[in-house]
PDB file of C-alpha atoms in Angstrom:
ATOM      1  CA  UNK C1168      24.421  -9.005  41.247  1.00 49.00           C
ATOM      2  CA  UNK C1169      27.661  -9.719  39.140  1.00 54.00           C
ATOM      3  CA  UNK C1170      29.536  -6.608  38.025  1.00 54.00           C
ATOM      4  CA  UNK C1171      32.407  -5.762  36.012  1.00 59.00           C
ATOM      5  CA  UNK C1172      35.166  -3.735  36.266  1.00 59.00           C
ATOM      6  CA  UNK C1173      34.366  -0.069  35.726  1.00 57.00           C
ATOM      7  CA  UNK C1174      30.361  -0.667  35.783  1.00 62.00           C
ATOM      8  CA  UNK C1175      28.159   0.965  38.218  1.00 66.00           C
ATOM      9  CA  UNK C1176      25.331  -0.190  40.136  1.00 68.00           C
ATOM     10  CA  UNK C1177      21.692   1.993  40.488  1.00 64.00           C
ATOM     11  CA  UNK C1178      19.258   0.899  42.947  1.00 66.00           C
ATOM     12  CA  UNK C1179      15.195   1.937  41.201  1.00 64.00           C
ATOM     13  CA  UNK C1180      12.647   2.310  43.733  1.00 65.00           C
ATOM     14  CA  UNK C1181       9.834   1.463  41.692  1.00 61.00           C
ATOM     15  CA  UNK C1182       6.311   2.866  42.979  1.00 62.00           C
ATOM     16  CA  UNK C1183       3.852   0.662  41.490  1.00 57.00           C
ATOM     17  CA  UNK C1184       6.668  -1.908  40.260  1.00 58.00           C
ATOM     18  CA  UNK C1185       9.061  -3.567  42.632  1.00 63.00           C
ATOM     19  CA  UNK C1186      12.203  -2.320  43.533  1.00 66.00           C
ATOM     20  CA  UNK C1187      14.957  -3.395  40.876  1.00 65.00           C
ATOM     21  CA  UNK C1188      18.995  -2.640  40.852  1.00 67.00           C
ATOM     22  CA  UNK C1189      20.467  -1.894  37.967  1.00 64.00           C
ATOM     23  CA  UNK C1190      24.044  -2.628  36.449  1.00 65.00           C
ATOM     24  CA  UNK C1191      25.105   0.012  33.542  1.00 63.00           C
ATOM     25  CA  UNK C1192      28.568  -1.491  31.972  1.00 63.00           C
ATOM     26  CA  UNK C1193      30.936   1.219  30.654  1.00 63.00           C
ATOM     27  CA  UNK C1194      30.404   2.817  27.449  1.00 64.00           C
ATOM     28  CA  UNK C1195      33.527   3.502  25.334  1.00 71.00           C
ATOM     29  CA  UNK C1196      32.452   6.988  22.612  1.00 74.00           C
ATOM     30  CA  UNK C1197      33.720   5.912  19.294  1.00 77.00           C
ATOM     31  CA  UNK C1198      36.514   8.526  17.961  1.00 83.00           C
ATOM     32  CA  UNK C1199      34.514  11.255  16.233  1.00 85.00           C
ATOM     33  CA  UNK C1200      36.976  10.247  12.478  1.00 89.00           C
ATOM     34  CA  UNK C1201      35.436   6.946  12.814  1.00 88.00           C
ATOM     35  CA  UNK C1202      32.067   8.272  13.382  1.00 88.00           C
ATOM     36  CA  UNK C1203      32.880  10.555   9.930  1.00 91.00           C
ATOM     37  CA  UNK C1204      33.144   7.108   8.260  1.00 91.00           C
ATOM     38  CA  UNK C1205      29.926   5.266   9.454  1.00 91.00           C
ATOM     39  CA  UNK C1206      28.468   8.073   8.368  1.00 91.00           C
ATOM     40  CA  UNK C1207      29.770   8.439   4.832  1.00 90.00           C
ATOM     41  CA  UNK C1208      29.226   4.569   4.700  1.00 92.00           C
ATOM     42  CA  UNK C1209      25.326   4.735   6.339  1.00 90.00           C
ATOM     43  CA  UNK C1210      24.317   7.223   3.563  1.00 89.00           C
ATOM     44  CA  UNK C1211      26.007   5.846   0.738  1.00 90.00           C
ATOM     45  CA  UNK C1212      24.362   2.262   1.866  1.00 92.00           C
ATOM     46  CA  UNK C1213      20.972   4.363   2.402  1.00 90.00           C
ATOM     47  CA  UNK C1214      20.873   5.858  -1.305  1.00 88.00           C
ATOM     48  CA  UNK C1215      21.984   2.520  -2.664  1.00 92.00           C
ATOM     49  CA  UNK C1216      18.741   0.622  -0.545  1.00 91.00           C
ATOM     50  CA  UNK C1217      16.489   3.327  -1.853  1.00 88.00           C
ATOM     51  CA  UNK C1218      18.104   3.370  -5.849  1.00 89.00           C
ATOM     52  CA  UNK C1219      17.683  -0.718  -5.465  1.00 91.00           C
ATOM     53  CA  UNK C1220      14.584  -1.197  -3.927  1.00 90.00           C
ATOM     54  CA  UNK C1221      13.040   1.867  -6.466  1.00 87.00           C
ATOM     55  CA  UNK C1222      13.814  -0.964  -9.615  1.00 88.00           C
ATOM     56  CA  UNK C1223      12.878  -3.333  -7.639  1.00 88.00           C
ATOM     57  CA  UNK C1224       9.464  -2.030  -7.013  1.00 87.00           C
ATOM     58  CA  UNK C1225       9.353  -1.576 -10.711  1.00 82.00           C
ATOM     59  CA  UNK C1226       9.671  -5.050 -11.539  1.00 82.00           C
ATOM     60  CA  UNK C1227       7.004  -6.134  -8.574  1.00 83.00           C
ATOM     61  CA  UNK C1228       4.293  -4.480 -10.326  1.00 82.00           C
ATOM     62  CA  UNK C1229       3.310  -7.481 -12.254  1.00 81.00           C
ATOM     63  CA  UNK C1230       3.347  -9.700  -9.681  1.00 79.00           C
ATOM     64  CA  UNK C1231       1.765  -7.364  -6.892  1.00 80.00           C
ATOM     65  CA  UNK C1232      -1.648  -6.830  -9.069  1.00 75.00           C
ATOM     66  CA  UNK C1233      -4.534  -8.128  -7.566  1.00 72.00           C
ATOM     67  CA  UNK C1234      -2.502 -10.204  -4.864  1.00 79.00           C
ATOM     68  CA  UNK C1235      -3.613 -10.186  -1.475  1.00 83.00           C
ATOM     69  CA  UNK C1236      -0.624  -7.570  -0.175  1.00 82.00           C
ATOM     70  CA  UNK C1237      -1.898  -4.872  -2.237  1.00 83.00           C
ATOM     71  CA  UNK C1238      -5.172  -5.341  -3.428  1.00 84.00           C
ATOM     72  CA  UNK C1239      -6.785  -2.405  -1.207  1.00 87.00           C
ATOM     73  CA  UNK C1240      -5.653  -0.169   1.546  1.00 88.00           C
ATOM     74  CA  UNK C1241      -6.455  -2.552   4.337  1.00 90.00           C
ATOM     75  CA  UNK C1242      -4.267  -5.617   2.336  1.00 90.00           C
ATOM     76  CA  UNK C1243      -1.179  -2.611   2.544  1.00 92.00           C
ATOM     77  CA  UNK C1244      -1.958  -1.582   5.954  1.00 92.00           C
ATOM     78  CA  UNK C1245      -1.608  -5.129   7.286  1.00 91.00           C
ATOM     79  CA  UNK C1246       1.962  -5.869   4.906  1.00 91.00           C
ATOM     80  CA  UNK C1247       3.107  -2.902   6.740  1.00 92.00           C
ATOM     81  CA  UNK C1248       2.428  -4.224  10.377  1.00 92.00           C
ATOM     82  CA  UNK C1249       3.958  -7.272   8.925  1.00 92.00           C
ATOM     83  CA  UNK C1250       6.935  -6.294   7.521  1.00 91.00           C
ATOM     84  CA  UNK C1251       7.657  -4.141  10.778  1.00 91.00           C
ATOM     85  CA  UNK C1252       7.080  -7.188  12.925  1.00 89.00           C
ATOM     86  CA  UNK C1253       9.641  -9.412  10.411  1.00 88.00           C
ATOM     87  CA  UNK C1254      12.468  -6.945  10.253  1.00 87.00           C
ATOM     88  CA  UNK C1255      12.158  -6.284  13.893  1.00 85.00           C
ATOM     89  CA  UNK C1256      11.623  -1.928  12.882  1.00 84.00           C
ATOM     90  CA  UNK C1257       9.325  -0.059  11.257  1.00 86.00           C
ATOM     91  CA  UNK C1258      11.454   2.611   9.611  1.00 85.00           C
ATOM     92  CA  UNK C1259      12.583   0.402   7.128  1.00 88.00           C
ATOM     93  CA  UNK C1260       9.053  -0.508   6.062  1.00 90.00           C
ATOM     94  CA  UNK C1261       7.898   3.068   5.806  1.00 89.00           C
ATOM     95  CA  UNK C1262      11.127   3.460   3.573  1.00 88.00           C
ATOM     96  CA  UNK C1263       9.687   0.373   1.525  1.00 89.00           C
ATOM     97  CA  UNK C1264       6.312   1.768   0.930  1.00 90.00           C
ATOM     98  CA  UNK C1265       7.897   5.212  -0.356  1.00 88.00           C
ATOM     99  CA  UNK C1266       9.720   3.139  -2.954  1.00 88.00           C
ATOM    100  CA  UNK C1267       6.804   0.335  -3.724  1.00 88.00           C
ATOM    101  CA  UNK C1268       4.524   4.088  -4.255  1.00 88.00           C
ATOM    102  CA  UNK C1269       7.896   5.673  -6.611  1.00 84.00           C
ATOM    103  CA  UNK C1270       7.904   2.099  -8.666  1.00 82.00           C
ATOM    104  CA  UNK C1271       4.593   2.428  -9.600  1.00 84.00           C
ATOM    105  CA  UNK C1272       3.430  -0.917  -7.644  1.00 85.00           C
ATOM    106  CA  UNK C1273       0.595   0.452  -4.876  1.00 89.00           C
ATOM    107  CA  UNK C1274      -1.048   3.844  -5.276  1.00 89.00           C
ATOM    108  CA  UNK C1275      -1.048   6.816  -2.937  1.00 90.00           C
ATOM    109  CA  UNK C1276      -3.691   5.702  -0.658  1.00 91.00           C
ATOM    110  CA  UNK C1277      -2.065   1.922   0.114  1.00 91.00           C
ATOM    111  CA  UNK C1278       1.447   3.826   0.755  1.00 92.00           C
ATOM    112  CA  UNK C1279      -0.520   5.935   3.563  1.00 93.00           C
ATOM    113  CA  UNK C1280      -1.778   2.629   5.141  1.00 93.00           C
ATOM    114  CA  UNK C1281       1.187   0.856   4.536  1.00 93.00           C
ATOM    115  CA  UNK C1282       3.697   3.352   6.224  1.00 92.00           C
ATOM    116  CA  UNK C1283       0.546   3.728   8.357  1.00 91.00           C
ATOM    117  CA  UNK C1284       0.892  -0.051   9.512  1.00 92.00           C
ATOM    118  CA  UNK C1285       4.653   0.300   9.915  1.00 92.00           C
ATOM    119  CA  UNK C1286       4.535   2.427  12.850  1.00 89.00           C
ATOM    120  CA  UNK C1287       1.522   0.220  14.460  1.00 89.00           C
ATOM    121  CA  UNK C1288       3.890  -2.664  13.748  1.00 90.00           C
ATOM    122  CA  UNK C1289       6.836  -1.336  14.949  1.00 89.00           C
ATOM    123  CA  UNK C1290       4.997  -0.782  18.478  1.00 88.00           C
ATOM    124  CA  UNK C1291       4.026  -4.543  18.538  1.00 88.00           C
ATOM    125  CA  UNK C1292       7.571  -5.200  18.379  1.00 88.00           C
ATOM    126  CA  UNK C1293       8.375  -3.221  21.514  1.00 86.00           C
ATOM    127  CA  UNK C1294       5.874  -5.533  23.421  1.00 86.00           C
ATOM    128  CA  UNK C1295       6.364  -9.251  21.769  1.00 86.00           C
ATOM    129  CA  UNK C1296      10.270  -8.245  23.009  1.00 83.00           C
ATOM    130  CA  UNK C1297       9.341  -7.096  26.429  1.00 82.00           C
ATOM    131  CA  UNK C1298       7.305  -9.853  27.033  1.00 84.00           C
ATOM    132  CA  UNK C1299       9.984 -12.427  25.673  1.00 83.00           C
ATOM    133  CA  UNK C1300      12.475 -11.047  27.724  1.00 80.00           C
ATOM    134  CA  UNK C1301      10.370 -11.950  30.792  1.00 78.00           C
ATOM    135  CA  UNK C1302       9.879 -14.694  29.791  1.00 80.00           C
ATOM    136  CA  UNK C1303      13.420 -16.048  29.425  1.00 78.00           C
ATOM    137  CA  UNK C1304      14.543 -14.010  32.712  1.00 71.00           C
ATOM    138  CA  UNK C1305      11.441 -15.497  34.937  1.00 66.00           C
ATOM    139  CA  UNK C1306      13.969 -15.681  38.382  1.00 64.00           C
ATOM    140  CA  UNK C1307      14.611 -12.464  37.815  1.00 61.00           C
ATOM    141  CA  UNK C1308      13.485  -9.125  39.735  1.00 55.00           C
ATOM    142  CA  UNK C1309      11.869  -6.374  37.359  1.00 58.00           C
ATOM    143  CA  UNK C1310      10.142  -8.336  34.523  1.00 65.00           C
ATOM    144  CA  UNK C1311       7.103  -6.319  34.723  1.00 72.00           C
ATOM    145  CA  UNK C1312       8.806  -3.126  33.650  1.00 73.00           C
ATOM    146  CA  UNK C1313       9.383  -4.813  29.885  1.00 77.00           C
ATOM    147  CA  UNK C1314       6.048  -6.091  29.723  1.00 80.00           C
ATOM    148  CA  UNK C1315       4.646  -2.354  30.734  1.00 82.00           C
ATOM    149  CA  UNK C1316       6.862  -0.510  28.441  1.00 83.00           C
ATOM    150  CA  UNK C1317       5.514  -2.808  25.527  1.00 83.00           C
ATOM    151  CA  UNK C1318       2.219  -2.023  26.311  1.00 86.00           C
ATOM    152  CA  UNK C1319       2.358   1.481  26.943  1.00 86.00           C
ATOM    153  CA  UNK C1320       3.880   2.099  23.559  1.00 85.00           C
ATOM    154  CA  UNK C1321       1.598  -0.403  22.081  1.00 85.00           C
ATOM    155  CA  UNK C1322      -0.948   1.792  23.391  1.00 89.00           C
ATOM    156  CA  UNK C1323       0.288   5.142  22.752  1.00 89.00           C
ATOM    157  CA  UNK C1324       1.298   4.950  19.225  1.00 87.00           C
ATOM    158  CA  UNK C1325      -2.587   3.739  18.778  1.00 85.00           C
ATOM    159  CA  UNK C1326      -4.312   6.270  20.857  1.00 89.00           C
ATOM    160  CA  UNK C1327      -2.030   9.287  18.418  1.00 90.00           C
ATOM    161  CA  UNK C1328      -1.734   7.385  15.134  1.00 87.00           C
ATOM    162  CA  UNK C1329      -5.087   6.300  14.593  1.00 87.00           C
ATOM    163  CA  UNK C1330      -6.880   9.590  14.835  1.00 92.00           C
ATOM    164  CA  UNK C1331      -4.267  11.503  13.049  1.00 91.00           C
ATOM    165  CA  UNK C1332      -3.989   8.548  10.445  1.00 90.00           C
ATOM    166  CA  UNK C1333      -8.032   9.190   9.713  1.00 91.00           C
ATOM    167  CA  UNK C1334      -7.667  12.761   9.477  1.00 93.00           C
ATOM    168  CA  UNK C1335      -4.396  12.285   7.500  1.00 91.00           C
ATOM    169  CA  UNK C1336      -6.305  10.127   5.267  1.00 90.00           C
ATOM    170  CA  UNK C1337      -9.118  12.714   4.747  1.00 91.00           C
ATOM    171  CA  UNK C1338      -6.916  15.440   3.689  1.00 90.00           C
ATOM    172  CA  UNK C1339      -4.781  12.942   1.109  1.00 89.00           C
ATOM    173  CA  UNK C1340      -8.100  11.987  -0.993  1.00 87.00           C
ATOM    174  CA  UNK C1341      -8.902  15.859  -0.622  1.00 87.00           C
ATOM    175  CA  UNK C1342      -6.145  16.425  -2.307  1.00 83.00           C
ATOM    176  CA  UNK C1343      -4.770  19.492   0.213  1.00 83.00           C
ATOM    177  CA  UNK C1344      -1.632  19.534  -0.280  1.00 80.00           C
ATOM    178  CA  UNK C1345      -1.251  18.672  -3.872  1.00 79.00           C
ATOM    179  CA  UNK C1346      -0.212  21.868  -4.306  1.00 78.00           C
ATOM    180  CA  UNK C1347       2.818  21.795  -2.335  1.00 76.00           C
ATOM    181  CA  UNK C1348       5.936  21.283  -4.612  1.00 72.00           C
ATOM    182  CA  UNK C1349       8.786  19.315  -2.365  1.00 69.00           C
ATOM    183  CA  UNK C1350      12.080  18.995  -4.621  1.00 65.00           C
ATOM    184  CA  UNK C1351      15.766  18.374  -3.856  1.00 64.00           C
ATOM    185  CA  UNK C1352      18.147  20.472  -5.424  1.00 64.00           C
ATOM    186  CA  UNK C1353      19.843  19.438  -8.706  1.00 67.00           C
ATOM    187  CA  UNK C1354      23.213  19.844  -7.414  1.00 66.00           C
ATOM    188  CA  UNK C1355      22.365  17.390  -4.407  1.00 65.00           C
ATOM    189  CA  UNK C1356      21.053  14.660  -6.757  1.00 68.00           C
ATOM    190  CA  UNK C1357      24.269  14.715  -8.642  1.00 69.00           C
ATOM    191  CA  UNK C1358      26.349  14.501  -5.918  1.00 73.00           C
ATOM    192  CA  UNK C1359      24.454  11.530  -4.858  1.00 75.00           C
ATOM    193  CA  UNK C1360      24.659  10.114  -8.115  1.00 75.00           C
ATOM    194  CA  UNK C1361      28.139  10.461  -8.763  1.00 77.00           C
ATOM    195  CA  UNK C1362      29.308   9.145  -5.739  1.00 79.00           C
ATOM    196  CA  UNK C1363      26.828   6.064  -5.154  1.00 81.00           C
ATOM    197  CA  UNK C1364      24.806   5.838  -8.148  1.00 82.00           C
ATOM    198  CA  UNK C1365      27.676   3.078  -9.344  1.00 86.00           C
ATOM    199  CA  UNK C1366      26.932   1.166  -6.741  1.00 89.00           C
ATOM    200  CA  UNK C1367      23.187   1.091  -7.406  1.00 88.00           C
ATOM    201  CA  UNK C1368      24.060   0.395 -11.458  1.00 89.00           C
ATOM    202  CA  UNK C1369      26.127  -2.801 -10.128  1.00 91.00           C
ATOM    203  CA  UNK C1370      23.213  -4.775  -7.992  1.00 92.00           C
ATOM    204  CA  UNK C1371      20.913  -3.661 -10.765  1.00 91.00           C
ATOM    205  CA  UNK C1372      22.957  -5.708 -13.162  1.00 91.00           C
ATOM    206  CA  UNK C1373      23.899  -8.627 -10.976  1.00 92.00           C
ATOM    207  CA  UNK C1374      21.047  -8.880  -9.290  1.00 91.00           C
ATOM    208  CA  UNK C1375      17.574 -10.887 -11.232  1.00 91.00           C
ATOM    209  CA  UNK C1376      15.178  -8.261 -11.113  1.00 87.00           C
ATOM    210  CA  UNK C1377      13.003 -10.252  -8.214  1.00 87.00           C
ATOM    211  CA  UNK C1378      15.691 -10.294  -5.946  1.00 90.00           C
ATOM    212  CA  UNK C1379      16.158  -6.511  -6.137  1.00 91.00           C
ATOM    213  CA  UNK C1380      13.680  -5.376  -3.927  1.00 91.00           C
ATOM    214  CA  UNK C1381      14.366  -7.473  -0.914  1.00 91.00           C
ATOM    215  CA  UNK C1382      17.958  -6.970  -1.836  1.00 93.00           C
ATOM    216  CA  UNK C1383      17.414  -3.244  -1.602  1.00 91.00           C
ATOM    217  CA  UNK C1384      15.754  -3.664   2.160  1.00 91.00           C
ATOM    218  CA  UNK C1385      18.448  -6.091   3.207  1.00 92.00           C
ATOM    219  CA  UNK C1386      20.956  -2.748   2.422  1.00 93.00           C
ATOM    220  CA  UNK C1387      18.569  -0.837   3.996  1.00 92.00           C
ATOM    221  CA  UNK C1388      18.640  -2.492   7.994  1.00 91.00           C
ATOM    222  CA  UNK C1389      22.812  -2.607   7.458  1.00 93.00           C
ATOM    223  CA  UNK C1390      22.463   0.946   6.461  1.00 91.00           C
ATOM    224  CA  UNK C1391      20.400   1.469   9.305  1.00 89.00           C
ATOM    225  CA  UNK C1392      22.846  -0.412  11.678  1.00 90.00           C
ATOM    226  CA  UNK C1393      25.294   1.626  10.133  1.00 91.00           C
ATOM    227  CA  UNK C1394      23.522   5.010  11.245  1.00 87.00           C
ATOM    228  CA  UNK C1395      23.221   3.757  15.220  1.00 85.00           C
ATOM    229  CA  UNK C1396      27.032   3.500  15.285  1.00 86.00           C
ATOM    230  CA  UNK C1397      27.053   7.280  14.517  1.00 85.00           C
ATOM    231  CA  UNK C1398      24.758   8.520  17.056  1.00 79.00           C
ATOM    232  CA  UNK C1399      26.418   9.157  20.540  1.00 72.00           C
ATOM    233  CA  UNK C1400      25.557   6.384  23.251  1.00 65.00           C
ATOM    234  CA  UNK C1401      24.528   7.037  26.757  1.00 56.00           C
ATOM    235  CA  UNK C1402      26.762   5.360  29.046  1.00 49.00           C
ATOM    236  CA  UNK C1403      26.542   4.881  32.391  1.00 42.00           C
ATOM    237  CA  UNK C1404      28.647   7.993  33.334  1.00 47.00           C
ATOM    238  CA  UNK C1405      25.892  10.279  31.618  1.00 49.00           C
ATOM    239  CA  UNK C1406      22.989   9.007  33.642  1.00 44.00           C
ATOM    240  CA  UNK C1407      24.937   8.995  37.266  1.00 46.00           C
ATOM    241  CA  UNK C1408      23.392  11.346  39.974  1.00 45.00           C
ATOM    242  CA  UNK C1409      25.630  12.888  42.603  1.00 42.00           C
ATOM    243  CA  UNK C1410      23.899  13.866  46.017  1.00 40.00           C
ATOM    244  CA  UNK C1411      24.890  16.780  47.857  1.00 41.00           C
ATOM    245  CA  UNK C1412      25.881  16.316  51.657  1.00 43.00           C
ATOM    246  CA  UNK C1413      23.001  16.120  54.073  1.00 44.00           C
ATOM    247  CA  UNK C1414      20.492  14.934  50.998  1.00 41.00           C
ATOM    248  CA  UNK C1415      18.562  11.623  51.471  1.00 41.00           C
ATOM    249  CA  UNK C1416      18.156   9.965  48.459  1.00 41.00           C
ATOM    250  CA  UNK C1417      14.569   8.130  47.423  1.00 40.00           C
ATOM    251  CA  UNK C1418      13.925   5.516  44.411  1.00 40.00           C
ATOM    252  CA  UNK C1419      12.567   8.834  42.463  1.00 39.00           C
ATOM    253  CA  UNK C1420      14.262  11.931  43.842  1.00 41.00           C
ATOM    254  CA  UNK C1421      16.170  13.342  46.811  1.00 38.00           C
ATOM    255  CA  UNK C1422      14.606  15.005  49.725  1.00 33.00           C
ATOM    256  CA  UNK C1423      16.269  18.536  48.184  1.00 36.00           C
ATOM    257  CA  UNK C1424      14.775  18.456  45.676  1.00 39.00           C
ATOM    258  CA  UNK C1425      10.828  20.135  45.456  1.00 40.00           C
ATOM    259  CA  UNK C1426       8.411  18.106  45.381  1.00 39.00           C
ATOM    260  CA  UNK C1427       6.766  19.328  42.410  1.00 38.00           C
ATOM    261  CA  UNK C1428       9.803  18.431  40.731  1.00 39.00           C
ATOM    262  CA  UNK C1429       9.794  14.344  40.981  1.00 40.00           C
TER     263      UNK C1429
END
């Protein structure tokens, strides 16, 4: 196995799965100023997406009555499994349904399903990319691991979401928590506004009003991009495991460690 430079190799002993070796490449941390930055940047793109897609939403409402996206919950749930599966994530969908249920374009019930379907879809993505990357890396060792991950989390998103989706459902036409009043402070929103409310004001006037909307969820995924630069990465220095003298090391765990530890 080819390695570079600076990267270290980890041998997996896999119990069910065959044994694979693994080569983690150096990770350099990004200076915590820049990190500031891609911050600053990630929410000011974020509140733009949202400001965007909310007008955009508004103008869909013509066009979304009676189609075959949102004509009952099931037509939402499936445009939310779709949409997950086309943008490759699911957060950005659940974003979209929030907005599509602010404009005025589905109702309360289709932005359950919809954010609903965004998670299940989301999922499906793990496993359609585990199961392409065996496929292109067939002379490879460990391609079952990819497949098995996909399917696990295919599984256990459905085996949790559905169940708490149909009592979440339940308690939304009950109306339980109607009552609750969730706000944001004044001073927060007008902070926001002042800083990237311009922004929003700009696409809104460039933009036709049916481009908005997809215009707003393009912003969204860079914003989201934006936000994975911030968060620290695990390099392969982080995950390294020193043995102590005299310990024999396993695929799992050493021999000093107890077993009811691996």
């Amino acid at each position: 196995m080819n390695a570079s430079p600076g990267s270290q190799q980890f041998h997996i002993g896999g119990i069910e799965l065959p044994d694979e070796d693994l080569v983690l490449e150096p990770v350099r941390e990004r200076p915590l100023l820049l990190r500031l930055v891609l911050l600053i940047i990630g929410l000011g793109l974020f509140v733009t997406a949202l400001g965007v897609m909310k007008a955009g939403a508004a103008a869909l409402v013509p066009r979304l009555e009676g189609s075959i996206f949102t004509d009952n919950a099931w037509s939402t749930l499936g445009l939310g499994w779709l949409g997950a599966c086309l943008v490759m994530s699911g957060s950005p969908i659940a974003a979209s349904s929030l907005t599509l249920l602010e404009g005025g374009a589905i109702d309360r019930d289709q932005a359950f399903t919809m954010l609903l379907g965004s998670r299940l879809g989301a999922a499906f993505v793990v496993l359609v990319v585990g199961a392409v990357y065996a496929v292109r890396n067939r002379k490879q060792t460990g391609r079952r691991g990819p497949v098995s991950i996909g399917v696990l989390s295919l599984l256990m998103t459905a085996v949790i979401y559905v169940p708490a989706a149909v009592a979440g459902y339940l308690l939304l036409r009950r109306g339980t928590f109607d009552g609750f009043d969730v706000g944001v402070s004044p001073s927060l929103t007008s902070a926001t506004d002042v800083l990237f409310g311009w922004s929003v004001d700009l696409i809104v006037d460039v933009l036709p009003s049916w481009a908005l909307f997809p215009a707003g969820l393009g912003i969204l995924l860079v914003g989201f991009s934006v936000f994975d630069r911030v968060l620290p990465t695990v390099g392969s220095h982080q995950l390294e495991q020193r043995e102590a003298p005299g310990t024999r090391a396993s695929g799992r765990c050493s021999w000093s460690v107890a077993p009811s530890r691996c």
